[in-house]
Amino acid sequence: AQTVTQSQPEMSVQEAETVTLSCTYDTSENNYYLFWYKQPPSRQMILVIRQEAYKQQNATENRFSVNFQKAAKSFSLKISDSQLGDTAMYFCSLDSSYKLIFGSGTRLLVRP
Amino acid sequence: DTGVSQNPRHKITKRGQNVTFRCDPISEHNRLYWYRQTLGQGPEFLTYFQNEAQLEKSRLLSDRFSAERPKGSFSTLEIQRTEQGDSAMYLCASSLRTLDEQYFGPGTRLTVT
């Protein structure tokens, strides 16, 4: 069975500082993708960043970067220079075929 | 707006009634997914279409649930004889290819009283 675990239900960070959200996963597949999705309050889910498992280089999208440790099955998200608009639920997810398996989410609050 | 749309956005129904939700995916996307999200949890996969073919159904999808995607365009999710445990946000997503980014709609929030 494939699972995704997010062990931090809530986190907060001061505006302009850096925060790291943790995620571990389990899969027996060799070809899979990992994603971080953001769900702002009362708004729809949007993709933050994706990582192909076959790529060793960590993905980066502007202020967002990941630390992908394939052997450890770890996929953390680092948000640099946090902004008020980053306040949201963040979901780590795994896709090995056709469906996304989501973690339970981390609620991030950016404090002014 | 060329994103995924869902209707209605909110639905309140009495236990035992039938409800139907609609999802319009991004036009060129041939893959369409339904997820259910309860408060404070991540979305859970319900079912998946490639064009008009329903290829996978989760065990979460009981016999009271049925989904269709006629002509590979929009999709409907029907829940018959609703129960209070069906109260959740129902999310639709679409993608162009397998393992591609899935684009999510705003969801339909169902409340069963």
mmCIF file of C-alpha atoms in Angstrom:
data_model
loop_
_atom_site.group_PDB
_atom_site.id
_atom_site.type_symbol
_atom_site.label_atom_id
_atom_site.label_comp_id
_atom_site.label_asym_id
_atom_site.label_seq_id
_atom_site.Cartn_x
_atom_site.Cartn_y
_atom_site.Cartn_z
ATOM 1 C CA ALA A 1 0.000 0.000 0.000
ATOM 2 C CA GLN A 2 1.114 3.507 -0.719
ATOM 3 C CA THR A 3 1.069 6.010 2.113
ATOM 4 C CA VAL A 4 1.990 9.625 2.710
ATOM 5 C CA THR A 5 2.655 10.937 6.213
ATOM 6 C CA GLN A 6 2.811 14.547 7.328
ATOM 7 C CA SER A 7 3.704 14.672 11.000
ATOM 8 C CA GLN A 8 3.289 18.423 11.533
ATOM 9 C CA PRO A 9 -0.423 19.313 11.814
ATOM 10 C CA GLU A 10 0.313 23.022 12.277
ATOM 11 C CA MET A 11 3.254 25.338 11.863
ATOM 12 C CA SER A 12 3.780 29.051 12.010
ATOM 13 C CA VAL A 13 6.509 31.313 10.724
ATOM 14 C CA GLN A 14 7.305 34.989 10.843
ATOM 15 C CA GLU A 15 6.929 36.864 7.600
ATOM 16 C CA ALA A 16 10.186 36.908 5.582
ATOM 17 C CA GLU A 17 11.616 33.915 7.419
ATOM 18 C CA THR A 18 12.132 30.343 6.208
ATOM 19 C CA VAL A 19 10.069 27.316 7.138
ATOM 20 C CA THR A 20 10.348 23.618 6.266
ATOM 21 C CA LEU A 21 7.412 21.243 6.069
ATOM 22 C CA SER A 22 8.104 17.524 6.429
ATOM 23 C CA CYS A 23 6.726 14.589 4.485
ATOM 24 C CA THR A 24 7.548 10.906 4.328
ATOM 25 C CA TYR A 25 6.027 8.385 1.982
ATOM 26 C CA ASP A 26 6.025 4.710 1.198
ATOM 27 C CA THR A 27 5.681 3.043 -2.175
ATOM 28 C CA SER A 28 7.017 -0.050 -3.897
ATOM 29 C CA GLU A 29 6.888 1.618 -7.308
ATOM 30 C CA ASN A 30 10.056 2.715 -9.080
ATOM 31 C CA ASN A 31 8.458 5.384 -11.233
ATOM 32 C CA TYR A 32 6.500 7.954 -9.306
ATOM 33 C CA TYR A 33 6.067 11.656 -8.852
ATOM 34 C CA LEU A 34 5.805 13.680 -5.666
ATOM 35 C CA PHE A 35 3.901 16.914 -5.312
ATOM 36 C CA TRP A 36 3.245 19.635 -2.821
ATOM 37 C CA TYR A 37 -0.191 21.211 -3.181
ATOM 38 C CA LYS A 38 -1.395 24.355 -1.425
ATOM 39 C CA GLN A 39 -5.006 24.894 -0.362
ATOM 40 C CA PRO A 40 -5.649 28.473 0.819
ATOM 41 C CA PRO A 41 -8.658 29.062 3.081
ATOM 42 C CA SER A 42 -11.864 28.616 1.078
ATOM 43 C CA ARG A 43 -9.949 28.444 -2.163
ATOM 44 C CA GLN A 44 -9.059 25.661 -4.528
ATOM 45 C CA MET A 45 -6.001 23.499 -4.410
ATOM 46 C CA ILE A 46 -3.053 24.542 -6.532
ATOM 47 C CA LEU A 47 0.262 22.924 -7.300
ATOM 48 C CA VAL A 48 3.303 24.361 -5.549
ATOM 49 C CA ILE A 49 6.068 22.092 -6.783
ATOM 50 C CA ARG A 50 6.660 18.629 -8.254
ATOM 51 C CA GLN A 51 9.529 16.165 -8.201
ATOM 52 C CA GLU A 52 10.094 13.215 -10.502
ATOM 53 C CA ALA A 53 11.511 10.298 -8.553
ATOM 54 C CA TYR A 54 14.061 9.467 -11.239
ATOM 55 C CA LYS A 55 15.626 12.916 -10.975
ATOM 56 C CA GLN A 56 18.326 13.356 -8.354
ATOM 57 C CA GLN A 57 18.274 17.139 -8.535
ATOM 58 C CA ASN A 58 15.901 18.776 -6.078
ATOM 59 C CA ALA A 59 13.121 20.798 -7.678
ATOM 60 C CA THR A 60 12.957 24.556 -7.152
ATOM 61 C CA GLU A 61 10.199 27.041 -7.969
ATOM 62 C CA ASN A 62 11.066 30.595 -6.961
ATOM 63 C CA ARG A 63 10.817 30.711 -3.146
ATOM 64 C CA PHE A 64 9.828 27.043 -2.907
ATOM 65 C CA SER A 65 12.295 24.167 -2.950
ATOM 66 C CA VAL A 66 12.277 20.531 -1.926
ATOM 67 C CA ASN A 67 14.713 18.205 -0.242
ATOM 68 C CA PHE A 68 14.091 14.834 -1.886
ATOM 69 C CA GLN A 69 15.781 11.916 -0.173
ATOM 70 C CA LYS A 70 14.741 8.868 -2.194
ATOM 71 C CA ALA A 71 16.402 6.220 -0.046
ATOM 72 C CA ALA A 72 14.841 7.662 3.086
ATOM 73 C CA LYS A 73 11.528 8.233 1.285
ATOM 74 C CA SER A 74 11.473 11.794 2.497
ATOM 75 C CA PHE A 75 10.188 14.840 0.621
ATOM 76 C CA SER A 76 10.279 18.107 2.562
ATOM 77 C CA LEU A 77 9.214 21.539 1.331
ATOM 78 C CA LYS A 78 11.199 24.675 2.145
ATOM 79 C CA ILE A 79 9.547 28.053 1.822
ATOM 80 C CA SER A 80 11.971 30.958 1.835
ATOM 81 C CA ASP A 81 11.084 34.589 2.484
ATOM 82 C CA SER A 82 7.621 33.584 3.728
ATOM 83 C CA GLN A 83 4.769 35.866 2.684
ATOM 84 C CA LEU A 84 1.330 36.405 4.205
ATOM 85 C CA GLY A 85 -0.180 34.829 1.104
ATOM 86 C CA ASP A 86 1.598 31.570 1.922
ATOM 87 C CA THR A 87 -0.884 30.992 4.748
ATOM 88 C CA ALA A 88 -2.684 27.800 3.732
ATOM 89 C CA MET A 89 -2.971 24.047 4.158
ATOM 90 C CA TYR A 90 -0.093 22.258 2.453
ATOM 91 C CA PHE A 91 -0.540 18.703 1.254
ATOM 92 C CA CYS A 92 2.224 16.349 0.258
ATOM 93 C CA SER A 93 1.120 13.809 -2.337
ATOM 94 C CA LEU A 94 2.375 10.795 -4.261
ATOM 95 C CA ASP A 95 1.372 9.760 -7.767
ATOM 96 C CA SER A 96 2.598 6.441 -9.122
ATOM 97 C CA SER A 97 -0.039 5.729 -11.726
ATOM 98 C CA TYR A 98 -3.251 7.631 -12.024
ATOM 99 C CA LYS A 99 -4.295 8.835 -8.606
ATOM 100 C CA LEU A 100 -2.876 11.078 -5.962
ATOM 101 C CA ILE A 101 -2.332 9.794 -2.435
ATOM 102 C CA PHE A 102 -2.389 12.715 -0.021
ATOM 103 C CA GLY A 103 -1.021 13.244 3.438
ATOM 104 C CA SER A 104 -3.209 14.726 6.156
ATOM 105 C CA GLY A 105 -1.780 18.176 5.584
ATOM 106 C CA THR A 106 0.122 20.853 7.473
ATOM 107 C CA ARG A 107 -1.623 24.106 8.315
ATOM 108 C CA LEU A 108 0.882 26.940 7.864
ATOM 109 C CA LEU A 109 0.299 30.356 9.385
ATOM 110 C CA VAL A 110 2.539 33.222 8.337
ATOM 111 C CA ARG A 111 2.594 35.878 11.042
ATOM 112 C CA PRO A 112 3.036 39.571 10.113
ATOM 113 C CA ASP B 1 -11.849 31.068 -17.223
ATOM 114 C CA THR B 2 -10.388 27.848 -18.589
ATOM 115 C CA GLY B 3 -9.923 26.074 -15.259
ATOM 116 C CA VAL B 4 -11.862 23.161 -13.768
ATOM 117 C CA SER B 5 -15.356 24.165 -12.719
ATOM 118 C CA GLN B 6 -17.763 22.411 -10.377
ATOM 119 C CA ASN B 7 -21.448 22.945 -9.716
ATOM 120 C CA PRO B 8 -23.063 23.490 -7.376
ATOM 121 C CA ARG B 9 -20.525 24.953 -4.979
ATOM 122 C CA HIS B 10 -22.668 24.139 -1.975
ATOM 123 C CA LYS B 11 -25.446 21.608 -1.493
ATOM 124 C CA ILE B 12 -27.538 21.046 1.601
ATOM 125 C CA THR B 13 -29.782 18.012 1.501
ATOM 126 C CA LYS B 14 -31.791 15.881 3.855
ATOM 127 C CA ARG B 15 -30.745 12.363 4.651
ATOM 128 C CA GLY B 16 -32.158 9.906 2.167
ATOM 129 C CA GLN B 17 -32.283 12.321 -0.762
ATOM 130 C CA ASN B 18 -30.314 11.912 -3.964
ATOM 131 C CA VAL B 19 -27.791 14.526 -5.087
ATOM 132 C CA THR B 20 -25.825 15.036 -8.286
ATOM 133 C CA PHE B 21 -22.688 17.106 -8.787
ATOM 134 C CA ARG B 22 -21.153 18.221 -12.056
ATOM 135 C CA CYS B 23 -17.534 18.751 -13.029
ATOM 136 C CA ASP B 24 -16.308 20.447 -16.205
ATOM 137 C CA PRO B 25 -12.602 19.700 -16.725
ATOM 138 C CA ILE B 26 -10.088 21.710 -18.714
ATOM 139 C CA SER B 27 -11.151 21.093 -22.284
ATOM 140 C CA GLU B 28 -8.117 19.226 -23.637
ATOM 141 C CA HIS B 29 -7.666 17.054 -20.539
ATOM 142 C CA ASN B 30 -8.724 13.462 -21.083
ATOM 143 C CA ARG B 31 -8.184 12.362 -17.487
ATOM 144 C CA LEU B 32 -10.705 13.255 -14.803
ATOM 145 C CA TYR B 33 -10.608 12.405 -11.116
ATOM 146 C CA TRP B 34 -13.005 12.637 -8.187
ATOM 147 C CA TYR B 35 -11.780 12.992 -4.611
ATOM 148 C CA ARG B 36 -13.533 13.423 -1.283
ATOM 149 C CA GLN B 37 -12.133 15.641 1.442
ATOM 150 C CA THR B 38 -13.425 15.715 5.005
ATOM 151 C CA LEU B 39 -12.615 18.522 7.389
ATOM 152 C CA GLY B 40 -8.987 18.647 8.410
ATOM 153 C CA GLN B 41 -7.953 15.771 6.160
ATOM 154 C CA GLY B 42 -6.294 15.371 2.802
ATOM 155 C CA PRO B 43 -8.386 14.436 -0.220
ATOM 156 C CA GLU B 44 -9.115 10.738 -0.764
ATOM 157 C CA PHE B 45 -9.347 9.231 -4.231
ATOM 158 C CA LEU B 46 -12.807 8.099 -5.329
ATOM 159 C CA THR B 47 -12.685 7.351 -9.031
ATOM 160 C CA TYR B 48 -10.894 8.101 -12.285
ATOM 161 C CA PHE B 49 -11.862 8.424 -15.953
ATOM 162 C CA GLN B 50 -9.759 8.301 -19.051
ATOM 163 C CA ASN B 51 -11.988 9.865 -21.682
ATOM 164 C CA GLU B 52 -15.397 8.251 -21.112
ATOM 165 C CA ALA B 53 -14.063 5.058 -19.528
ATOM 166 C CA GLN B 54 -14.185 4.718 -15.771
ATOM 167 C CA LEU B 55 -10.956 2.871 -15.042
ATOM 168 C CA GLU B 56 -10.796 2.699 -11.279
ATOM 169 C CA LYS B 57 -13.126 2.979 -8.321
ATOM 170 C CA SER B 58 -12.041 3.231 -4.718
ATOM 171 C CA ARG B 59 -13.517 1.010 -2.036
ATOM 172 C CA LEU B 60 -14.772 4.311 -0.594
ATOM 173 C CA LEU B 61 -17.237 4.452 -3.466
ATOM 174 C CA SER B 62 -20.147 2.405 -2.190
ATOM 175 C CA ASP B 63 -23.030 1.189 -4.341
ATOM 176 C CA ARG B 64 -24.850 4.431 -3.554
ATOM 177 C CA PHE B 65 -22.261 6.370 -5.534
ATOM 178 C CA SER B 66 -22.135 6.449 -9.308
ATOM 179 C CA ALA B 67 -20.055 8.537 -11.656
ATOM 180 C CA GLU B 68 -20.298 9.070 -15.373
ATOM 181 C CA ARG B 69 -18.425 10.936 -18.029
ATOM 182 C CA PRO B 70 -20.488 10.804 -21.213
ATOM 183 C CA LYS B 71 -18.531 11.561 -24.386
ATOM 184 C CA GLY B 72 -15.399 12.135 -22.357
ATOM 185 C CA SER B 73 -16.323 15.709 -21.511
ATOM 186 C CA PHE B 74 -18.006 16.763 -18.265
ATOM 187 C CA SER B 75 -18.569 14.302 -15.439
ATOM 188 C CA THR B 76 -21.319 13.784 -12.906
ATOM 189 C CA LEU B 77 -21.139 12.208 -9.473
ATOM 190 C CA GLU B 78 -24.433 11.024 -8.012
ATOM 191 C CA ILE B 79 -25.026 9.952 -4.446
ATOM 192 C CA GLN B 80 -28.245 8.083 -3.786
ATOM 193 C CA ARG B 81 -29.947 7.854 -0.404
ATOM 194 C CA THR B 82 -27.510 10.271 1.191
ATOM 195 C CA GLU B 83 -26.271 9.647 4.725
ATOM 196 C CA GLN B 84 -24.786 12.076 7.220
ATOM 197 C CA GLY B 85 -21.397 10.445 6.697
ATOM 198 C CA ASP B 86 -21.469 11.638 3.096
ATOM 199 C CA SER B 87 -21.032 15.226 4.270
ATOM 200 C CA ALA B 88 -17.713 16.351 2.784
ATOM 201 C CA MET B 89 -16.108 18.433 0.086
ATOM 202 C CA TYR B 90 -16.165 16.647 -3.273
ATOM 203 C CA LEU B 91 -13.263 17.676 -5.474
ATOM 204 C CA CYS B 92 -12.822 17.148 -9.172
ATOM 205 C CA ALA B 93 -9.476 17.333 -10.944
ATOM 206 C CA SER B 94 -8.269 16.858 -14.496
ATOM 207 C CA SER B 95 -4.948 16.232 -16.187
ATOM 208 C CA LEU B 96 -3.573 15.826 -19.678
ATOM 209 C CA ARG B 97 -1.494 12.715 -19.111
ATOM 210 C CA THR B 98 -0.717 10.171 -16.448
ATOM 211 C CA LEU B 99 1.631 11.563 -13.776
ATOM 212 C CA ASP B 100 0.940 15.108 -14.963
ATOM 213 C CA GLU B 101 -0.096 17.856 -12.608
ATOM 214 C CA GLN B 102 -3.741 17.536 -11.675
ATOM 215 C CA TYR B 103 -5.745 20.755 -11.817
ATOM 216 C CA PHE B 104 -8.400 20.965 -9.155
ATOM 217 C CA GLY B 105 -11.799 22.583 -9.199
ATOM 218 C CA PRO B 106 -13.190 24.612 -6.291
ATOM 219 C CA GLY B 107 -15.162 21.639 -4.981
ATOM 220 C CA THR B 108 -18.766 21.012 -4.019
ATOM 221 C CA ARG B 109 -19.421 21.119 -0.307
ATOM 222 C CA LEU B 110 -22.172 18.673 0.631
ATOM 223 C CA THR B 111 -23.996 18.908 3.931
ATOM 224 C CA VAL B 112 -26.437 16.128 4.788
ATOM 225 C CA THR B 113 -28.832 17.033 7.582
#
